[in-house]
CSV table of N, CA and C in Angstrom, one decimal:
chain,number,residue,atom,x,y,z
A,1,MET,N,12.4,28.1,16.8
A,1,MET,CA,13.0,27.4,15.8
A,1,MET,C,12.5,26.8,14.6
A,2,TRP,N,13.1,26.6,13.5
A,2,TRP,CA,12.6,26.2,12.5
A,2,TRP,C,13.4,24.6,12.0
A,3,THR,N,13.1,23.5,12.0
A,3,THR,CA,14.1,22.6,11.6
A,3,THR,C,13.5,22.0,10.2
A,4,ILE,N,14.5,21.8,9.4
A,4,ILE,CA,14.5,21.3,7.9
A,4,ILE,C,14.0,19.9,8.2
A,5,LEU,N,13.0,19.5,7.2
A,5,LEU,CA,12.4,18.4,7.0
A,5,LEU,C,13.0,17.9,5.9
A,6,ILE,N,14.0,16.7,5.8
A,6,ILE,CA,14.8,16.6,4.5
A,6,ILE,C,13.8,15.1,4.0
A,7,ASN,N,13.7,15.7,2.7
A,7,ASN,CA,12.9,14.3,1.8
A,7,ASN,C,13.8,14.1,0.6
A,8,LYS,N,14.6,13.4,0.7
A,8,LYS,CA,15.6,12.9,-0.3
A,8,LYS,C,15.0,11.9,-1.2
A,9,ILE,N,15.0,11.9,-2.7
A,9,ILE,CA,14.4,11.0,-3.6
A,9,ILE,C,15.7,10.5,-4.4
A,10,ARG,N,15.6,9.3,-4.5
A,10,ARG,CA,16.6,8.8,-5.6
A,10,ARG,C,16.1,7.7,-6.5
A,11,PRO,N,16.1,8.0,-7.9
A,11,PRO,CA,15.4,7.2,-8.7
A,11,PRO,C,16.6,5.9,-8.6
A,12,PHE,N,15.6,4.4,-8.8
A,12,PHE,CA,16.3,3.2,-8.5
A,12,PHE,C,17.4,2.8,-9.3
A,13,PHE,N,17.2,3.5,-10.7
A,13,PHE,CA,18.3,3.4,-11.9
A,13,PHE,C,19.3,4.4,-12.1
A,14,LEU,N,19.3,5.3,-11.3
A,14,LEU,CA,19.7,6.4,-11.4
A,14,LEU,C,20.7,6.8,-10.2
A,15,VAL,N,22.0,7.0,-10.2
A,15,VAL,CA,22.8,7.7,-9.2
A,15,VAL,C,22.9,8.9,-9.1
A,16,GLY,N,22.6,9.3,-7.6
A,16,GLY,CA,22.7,10.8,-7.4
A,16,GLY,C,21.5,10.8,-6.9
A,17,PHE,N,21.2,12.3,-6.0
A,17,PHE,CA,20.3,12.6,-5.2
A,17,PHE,C,20.0,13.9,-5.2
A,18,VAL,N,18.8,14.1,-4.9
A,18,VAL,CA,18.0,15.2,-5.1
A,18,VAL,C,17.3,15.7,-3.5
A,19,LEU,N,17.5,16.7,-3.7
A,19,LEU,CA,16.9,17.1,-2.3
A,19,LEU,C,15.6,18.2,-2.5
A,20,VAL,N,14.6,17.6,-1.8
A,20,VAL,CA,13.5,18.2,-2.1
A,20,VAL,C,12.7,18.7,-0.7
A,21,LEU,N,12.7,20.2,-0.6
A,21,LEU,CA,12.2,20.7,0.6
A,21,LEU,C,10.8,21.2,0.2
A,22,PHE,N,9.8,20.9,1.1
A,22,PHE,CA,8.4,21.2,0.6
A,22,PHE,C,8.1,22.7,1.2
A,23,GLY,N,7.1,23.4,0.5
A,23,GLY,CA,6.9,24.9,0.7
A,23,GLY,C,7.3,25.9,0.1
A,24,GLU,N,7.8,27.1,0.2
A,24,GLU,CA,8.0,28.2,-0.4
A,24,GLU,C,9.7,28.2,-0.8
A,25,PHE,N,10.3,27.6,-1.8
A,25,PHE,CA,11.7,27.7,-2.2
A,25,PHE,C,12.5,29.0,-1.8
A,26,GLY,N,13.7,29.0,-1.3
A,26,GLY,CA,14.6,29.9,-1.4
A,26,GLY,C,15.7,29.7,-2.2
A,27,VAL,N,15.5,30.5,-3.4
A,27,VAL,CA,16.7,30.1,-4.2
A,27,VAL,C,18.2,30.7,-4.2
A,28,ILE,N,19.1,29.9,-4.4
A,28,ILE,CA,20.2,30.3,-4.1
A,28,ILE,C,21.1,30.5,-5.6
A,29,THR,N,21.3,31.6,-6.1
A,29,THR,CA,22.1,31.7,-7.1
A,29,THR,C,23.2,32.7,-7.2
A,30,GLY,N,24.1,32.6,-8.0
A,30,GLY,CA,25.0,33.6,-8.0
A,30,GLY,C,26.3,33.9,-6.9
A,31,ARG,N,26.9,34.6,-7.0
A,31,ARG,CA,28.0,34.9,-5.9
A,31,ARG,C,27.7,36.0,-5.0
A,32,ILE,N,26.2,36.5,-5.0
A,32,ILE,CA,25.9,37.7,-4.4
A,32,ILE,C,25.7,37.0,-3.0
A,33,ASP,N,26.2,38.0,-1.8
A,33,ASP,CA,25.8,37.4,-0.3
A,33,ASP,C,24.2,38.0,-0.1
A,34,THR,N,23.5,37.5,-0.6
A,34,THR,CA,21.9,37.6,0.0
A,34,THR,C,21.6,36.7,1.1
A,35,VAL,N,20.7,37.2,1.8
A,35,VAL,CA,20.4,36.5,3.0
A,35,VAL,C,20.2,35.0,3.0
A,36,PRO,N,19.4,34.2,1.8
A,36,PRO,CA,19.7,32.9,1.7
A,36,PRO,C,21.0,32.3,1.9
A,37,VAL,N,22.0,33.1,1.0
A,37,VAL,CA,23.3,32.5,0.8
A,37,VAL,C,24.1,32.4,2.1
A,38,LYS,N,23.8,33.9,2.9
A,38,LYS,CA,24.5,33.8,4.4
A,38,LYS,C,23.9,32.8,5.0
A,39,LEU,N,22.7,32.5,5.2
A,39,LEU,CA,22.1,31.7,6.1
A,39,LEU,C,22.8,30.1,5.8
A,40,MET,N,22.7,29.9,4.4
A,40,MET,CA,23.5,28.7,4.0
A,40,MET,C,25.0,28.3,4.3
A,41,LYS,N,25.7,29.5,4.3
A,41,LYS,CA,27.0,29.8,4.9
A,41,LYS,C,27.1,29.4,6.3
A,42,TYR,N,26.1,30.0,7.1
A,42,TYR,CA,25.9,29.9,8.5
A,42,TYR,C,25.5,28.3,8.9
A,43,LEU,N,24.4,27.8,8.4
A,43,LEU,CA,24.2,26.5,8.5
A,43,LEU,C,25.3,25.4,8.3
A,44,LEU,N,26.1,25.7,7.1
A,44,LEU,CA,26.9,24.6,6.6
A,44,LEU,C,28.2,25.0,7.2
A,45,ASN,N,28.7,25.9,7.9
A,45,ASN,CA,30.1,26.5,8.5
A,45,ASN,C,30.7,24.9,9.1
A,46,PRO,N,31.7,24.6,8.7
A,46,PRO,CA,32.4,23.5,9.2
A,46,PRO,C,32.4,23.3,10.7
A,47,GLN,N,32.9,24.4,11.4
A,47,GLN,CA,32.7,24.3,12.5
A,47,GLN,C,31.4,24.1,13.2
A,48,ARG,N,30.3,23.8,12.6
A,48,ARG,CA,29.1,23.9,13.1
A,48,ARG,C,28.3,22.7,12.7
A,49,TYR,N,28.6,22.3,11.2
A,49,TYR,CA,28.1,21.1,10.5
A,49,TYR,C,29.1,20.4,10.1
A,50,ASN,N,28.9,19.0,10.4
A,50,ASN,CA,29.9,18.0,9.4
A,50,ASN,C,29.1,16.9,9.1
A,51,LYS,N,29.0,16.8,7.3
A,51,LYS,CA,27.8,15.8,6.8
A,51,LYS,C,28.3,14.2,7.1
A,52,ASP,N,29.5,14.0,7.7
A,52,ASP,CA,30.2,12.7,8.1
A,52,ASP,C,29.6,12.1,9.2
A,53,ILE,N,28.7,13.3,10.0
A,53,ILE,CA,28.7,12.7,11.4
A,53,ILE,C,27.0,12.8,11.6
A,54,ARG,N,26.2,11.7,12.1
A,54,ARG,CA,24.6,11.9,12.3
A,54,ARG,C,24.4,13.5,13.0
A,55,PRO,N,23.2,13.8,12.5
A,55,PRO,CA,22.9,15.3,12.8
A,55,PRO,C,22.2,15.3,13.9
A,56,VAL,N,22.7,15.3,15.0
A,56,VAL,CA,21.7,15.3,16.2
A,56,VAL,C,22.8,16.1,17.2
A,57,ILE,N,21.9,16.9,18.1
A,57,ILE,CA,22.5,17.7,19.0
A,57,ILE,C,23.0,16.9,20.3
A,58,ASN,N,22.4,15.7,20.9
A,58,ASN,CA,22.7,14.8,21.7
A,58,ASN,C,23.1,13.5,21.1
A,59,TYR,N,24.1,12.9,21.1
A,59,TYR,CA,24.6,11.9,20.5
A,59,TYR,C,24.0,10.7,20.8
A,60,THR,N,23.2,10.6,22.0
A,60,THR,CA,22.5,9.6,22.2
A,60,THR,C,21.0,9.6,21.6
A,61,THR,N,20.7,10.5,21.0
A,61,THR,CA,19.2,10.8,20.1
A,61,THR,C,19.5,10.0,18.8
A,62,PRO,N,18.6,9.0,18.7
A,62,PRO,CA,18.5,8.1,17.2
A,62,PRO,C,17.9,9.5,16.3
A,63,VAL,N,18.4,8.7,14.9
A,63,VAL,CA,17.8,9.6,13.8
A,63,VAL,C,17.0,9.0,13.1
A,64,THR,N,15.7,9.1,13.3
A,64,THR,CA,14.5,8.3,12.7
A,64,THR,C,14.4,8.6,11.1
A,65,VAL,N,14.8,7.2,10.4
A,65,VAL,CA,14.6,7.6,8.7
A,65,VAL,C,13.6,6.8,8.4
A,66,LYS,N,12.2,7.4,7.9
A,66,LYS,CA,11.1,6.9,7.2
A,66,LYS,C,11.6,6.6,5.7
A,67,PHE,N,11.3,5.4,5.5
A,67,PHE,CA,11.7,5.0,4.0
A,67,PHE,C,10.2,4.5,3.3
A,68,SER,N,10.2,4.6,2.3
A,68,SER,CA,9.0,4.2,1.3
A,68,SER,C,9.4,4.3,0.1
A,69,LEU,N,8.6,3.4,-0.8
A,69,LEU,CA,8.8,2.8,-2.3
A,69,LEU,C,7.5,3.3,-2.9
A,70,GLN,N,7.8,3.8,-4.0
A,70,GLN,CA,6.6,4.5,-4.7
A,70,GLN,C,6.7,3.9,-6.1
A,71,LEU,N,5.8,3.2,-6.5
A,71,LEU,CA,5.9,2.2,-7.7
A,71,LEU,C,5.7,2.9,-8.9
A,72,ASN,N,6.7,3.0,-9.6
A,72,ASN,CA,6.8,4.2,-10.7
A,72,ASN,C,6.3,3.6,-12.2
A,73,GLN,N,6.7,2.2,-12.3
A,73,GLN,CA,6.5,1.5,-13.4
A,73,GLN,C,6.6,-0.1,-13.5
A,74,ILE,N,5.7,-1.0,-13.8
A,74,ILE,CA,6.0,-2.1,-14.1
A,74,ILE,C,6.4,-2.6,-15.4
A,75,VAL,N,7.7,-2.7,-15.4
A,75,VAL,CA,8.7,-2.8,-16.8
A,75,VAL,C,8.2,-4.3,-17.4
A,76,ARG,N,8.1,-5.2,-16.8
A,76,ARG,CA,8.0,-6.6,-17.4
A,76,ARG,C,7.4,-7.5,-16.2
A,77,VAL,N,6.5,-8.4,-16.8
A,77,VAL,CA,6.0,-9.7,-15.9
A,77,VAL,C,6.5,-11.1,-16.6
A,78,LYS,N,6.8,-11.7,-15.9
A,78,LYS,CA,7.2,-13.2,-16.5
A,78,LYS,C,6.4,-14.2,-15.7
A,79,GLU,N,5.3,-14.5,-16.3
A,79,GLU,CA,4.2,-15.5,-15.7
A,79,GLU,C,4.9,-16.7,-15.3
A,80,LYS,N,5.6,-17.1,-16.4
A,80,LYS,CA,6.1,-18.7,-16.0
A,80,LYS,C,7.2,-18.7,-15.0
A,81,GLU,N,8.1,-17.7,-14.9
A,81,GLU,CA,8.9,-17.6,-13.8
A,81,GLU,C,8.4,-17.0,-12.7
A,82,ARG,N,7.4,-16.4,-12.6
A,82,ARG,CA,6.6,-15.7,-11.5
A,82,ARG,C,7.5,-14.5,-11.2
A,83,THR,N,8.1,-13.8,-12.1
A,83,THR,CA,8.9,-12.9,-11.6
A,83,THR,C,8.1,-11.3,-12.3
A,84,MET,N,8.6,-10.2,-11.8
A,84,MET,CA,8.4,-9.1,-12.3
A,84,MET,C,9.5,-8.1,-12.1
A,85,GLN,N,9.5,-7.0,-12.9
A,85,GLN,CA,10.5,-6.2,-13.0
A,85,GLN,C,9.8,-4.9,-12.9
A,86,THR,N,10.3,-4.2,-11.7
A,86,THR,CA,9.5,-2.8,-11.7
A,86,THR,C,10.8,-1.6,-12.0
A,87,SER,N,10.0,-0.3,-11.6
A,87,SER,CA,10.5,0.8,-11.5
A,87,SER,C,10.2,1.5,-10.3
A,88,VAL,N,11.1,1.9,-9.4
A,88,VAL,CA,10.3,2.3,-8.5
A,88,VAL,C,11.5,3.7,-7.8
A,89,TRP,N,10.8,4.4,-7.0
A,89,TRP,CA,11.5,5.7,-6.3
A,89,TRP,C,11.3,5.4,-4.9
A,90,PRO,N,12.6,5.2,-4.3
A,90,PRO,CA,12.8,5.3,-3.1
A,90,PRO,C,12.6,6.6,-2.3
A,91,THR,N,11.8,6.8,-1.2
A,91,THR,CA,11.9,8.1,-0.5
A,91,THR,C,12.6,8.2,0.8
A,92,GLN,N,13.3,8.8,1.4
A,92,GLN,CA,13.8,8.7,2.8
A,92,GLN,C,13.3,10.1,3.3
A,93,GLU,N,12.9,9.9,4.5
A,93,GLU,CA,12.9,11.4,5.3
A,93,GLU,C,13.5,11.4,6.4
A,94,TRP,N,13.8,12.2,6.9
A,94,TRP,CA,14.3,12.4,8.5
A,94,TRP,C,14.5,13.9,8.7
A,95,VAL,N,14.8,14.2,10.0
A,95,VAL,CA,14.8,15.6,10.6
A,95,VAL,C,16.5,15.8,10.9
A,96,ASP,N,17.0,16.8,10.1
A,96,ASP,CA,18.3,17.0,10.8
A,96,ASP,C,18.3,18.3,11.7
A,97,GLU,N,18.4,17.8,12.7
A,97,GLU,CA,18.7,18.8,14.1
A,97,GLU,C,19.5,19.8,13.7
A,98,LEU,N,20.8,19.9,13.2
A,98,LEU,CA,21.5,20.8,13.1
A,98,LEU,C,21.2,21.9,12.0
A,99,LEU,N,20.3,21.7,11.3
A,99,LEU,CA,19.9,22.7,10.1
A,99,LEU,C,18.7,23.5,10.6
A,100,SER,N,18.6,24.0,11.8
A,100,SER,CA,17.7,25.0,12.2
A,100,SER,C,18.0,26.1,12.6
A,101,TRP,N,17.1,27.2,12.4
A,101,TRP,CA,17.5,28.9,12.8
A,101,TRP,C,16.0,29.3,13.1
A,102,ASP,N,16.4,30.6,13.4
A,102,ASP,CA,15.2,31.3,13.9
A,102,ASP,C,14.9,32.4,12.8
A,103,PRO,N,13.7,32.1,12.1
A,103,PRO,CA,13.3,33.1,10.9
A,103,PRO,C,13.4,34.6,11.0
A,104,ASP,N,13.3,34.8,12.4
A,104,ASP,CA,13.2,36.4,12.9
A,104,ASP,C,14.8,36.8,12.6
A,105,GLU,N,15.6,36.1,12.9
A,105,GLU,CA,17.1,36.2,12.5
A,105,GLU,C,17.7,36.4,11.4
A,106,TRP,N,17.0,35.7,10.3
A,106,TRP,CA,17.2,35.6,8.8
A,106,TRP,C,16.2,35.9,7.9
A,107,ASP,N,15.8,37.2,8.1
A,107,ASP,CA,14.9,37.9,7.3
A,107,ASP,C,13.6,37.1,7.0
A,108,GLY,N,13.4,36.4,8.0
A,108,GLY,CA,11.9,35.5,7.7
A,108,GLY,C,11.9,34.5,6.9
A,109,ILE,N,13.1,33.8,6.8
A,109,ILE,CA,13.3,32.6,5.8
A,109,ILE,C,12.6,31.4,6.5
A,110,GLU,N,12.0,30.9,6.1
A,110,GLU,CA,11.5,29.6,6.9
A,110,GLU,C,11.9,28.3,6.4
A,111,VAL,N,12.1,28.5,4.9
A,111,VAL,CA,12.4,27.3,3.9
A,111,VAL,C,13.8,27.7,3.1
A,112,ILE,N,14.7,26.5,3.2
A,112,ILE,CA,15.8,27.1,2.3
A,112,ILE,C,16.1,25.6,1.5
A,113,ARG,N,16.9,25.8,0.5
A,113,ARG,CA,17.1,24.8,-0.2
A,113,ARG,C,18.5,24.5,-0.2
A,114,ILE,N,19.2,23.1,0.0
A,114,ILE,CA,20.7,22.9,0.2
A,114,ILE,C,20.9,21.7,-0.9
A,115,PRO,N,21.8,21.7,-1.7
A,115,PRO,CA,22.1,20.7,-2.4
A,115,PRO,C,22.4,19.5,-1.3
A,116,SER,N,22.0,18.1,-1.9
A,116,SER,CA,22.1,17.0,-0.9
A,116,SER,C,23.7,16.5,-0.7
A,117,GLN,N,24.3,17.0,-1.4
A,117,GLN,CA,25.9,16.7,-1.7
A,117,GLN,C,26.6,17.2,-0.2
A,118,LYS,N,25.8,18.6,0.3
A,118,LYS,CA,26.2,18.9,1.3
A,118,LYS,C,25.9,18.6,2.7
A,119,ILE,N,25.3,17.7,2.9
A,119,ILE,CA,24.7,17.7,4.3
A,119,ILE,C,24.3,15.9,4.4
A,120,TRP,N,24.3,15.7,5.4
A,120,TRP,CA,24.2,14.1,6.2
A,120,TRP,C,23.1,13.3,5.2
A,121,LEU,N,23.6,12.5,5.0
A,121,LEU,CA,22.4,11.2,4.3
A,121,LEU,C,22.5,10.0,4.7
A,122,PRO,N,21.4,9.2,5.2
A,122,PRO,CA,21.4,7.6,5.8
A,122,PRO,C,21.9,7.2,4.9
A,123,ASP,N,22.6,5.9,5.5
A,123,ASP,CA,23.4,5.0,4.6
A,123,ASP,C,22.2,3.7,4.6
A,124,ILE,N,21.3,3.8,3.4
A,124,ILE,CA,20.0,3.0,3.3
A,124,ILE,C,20.4,2.8,1.8
A,125,GLY,N,20.3,1.5,1.5
A,125,GLY,CA,20.4,1.2,0.0
A,125,GLY,C,19.0,0.0,-0.1
A,126,VAL,N,18.7,0.1,-1.5
A,126,VAL,CA,17.8,-1.0,-1.9
A,126,VAL,C,18.5,-2.0,-2.6
A,127,THR,N,18.1,-3.2,-2.4
A,127,THR,CA,18.8,-4.6,-3.0
A,127,THR,C,17.6,-5.4,-3.7
A,128,ASN,N,17.9,-5.7,-4.9
A,128,ASN,CA,17.2,-6.5,-5.8
A,128,ASN,C,17.3,-8.1,-5.3
A,129,LYS,N,16.3,-8.7,-5.3
A,129,LYS,CA,16.6,-10.0,-4.6
A,129,LYS,C,15.1,-10.7,-5.2
A,130,TYR,N,15.5,-11.8,-5.6
A,130,TYR,CA,14.7,-12.9,-6.1
A,130,TYR,C,14.7,-14.1,-5.3
A,131,VAL,N,13.5,-14.6,-4.6
A,131,VAL,CA,13.3,-15.6,-3.7
A,131,VAL,C,12.3,-16.5,-4.3
A,132,GLU,N,12.9,-17.8,-4.6
A,132,GLU,CA,12.2,-19.0,-5.1
A,132,GLU,C,11.1,-19.5,-4.1
A,133,ARG,N,9.9,-19.7,-4.4
A,133,ARG,CA,8.9,-20.0,-3.4
A,133,ARG,C,8.8,-21.8,-3.8
A,134,GLU,N,8.5,-22.5,-2.7
A,134,GLU,CA,8.2,-23.9,-3.0
A,134,GLU,C,6.8,-23.9,-3.0
């Protein structure tokens, strides 16, 4: 069985999500029922997958979300106030247990690209905060 490792990137100043899957991408286009389209329909079937519920087979299993920030740009530095404005790219990564399949049953497809609006996303946000040091 293969499980999708989901890596979601959200620019700090941009609303929206981009789902990035590493490896060879299966492109889903048009209305033709190709094998990747059929696989996506299978994975996201409402009787099988609900994006509003944590994606685990056993409800007691936690979903471990790896969170990191990549510094994109130092926008401004104010030495007198000891502040710095930056642009960062937050990245979240987790395993969605419900988005798994046997490649032998799906024409050897090991990786598929699914729009992030259709899958469960962790409820994590980045907050700006300035703390005055004494």
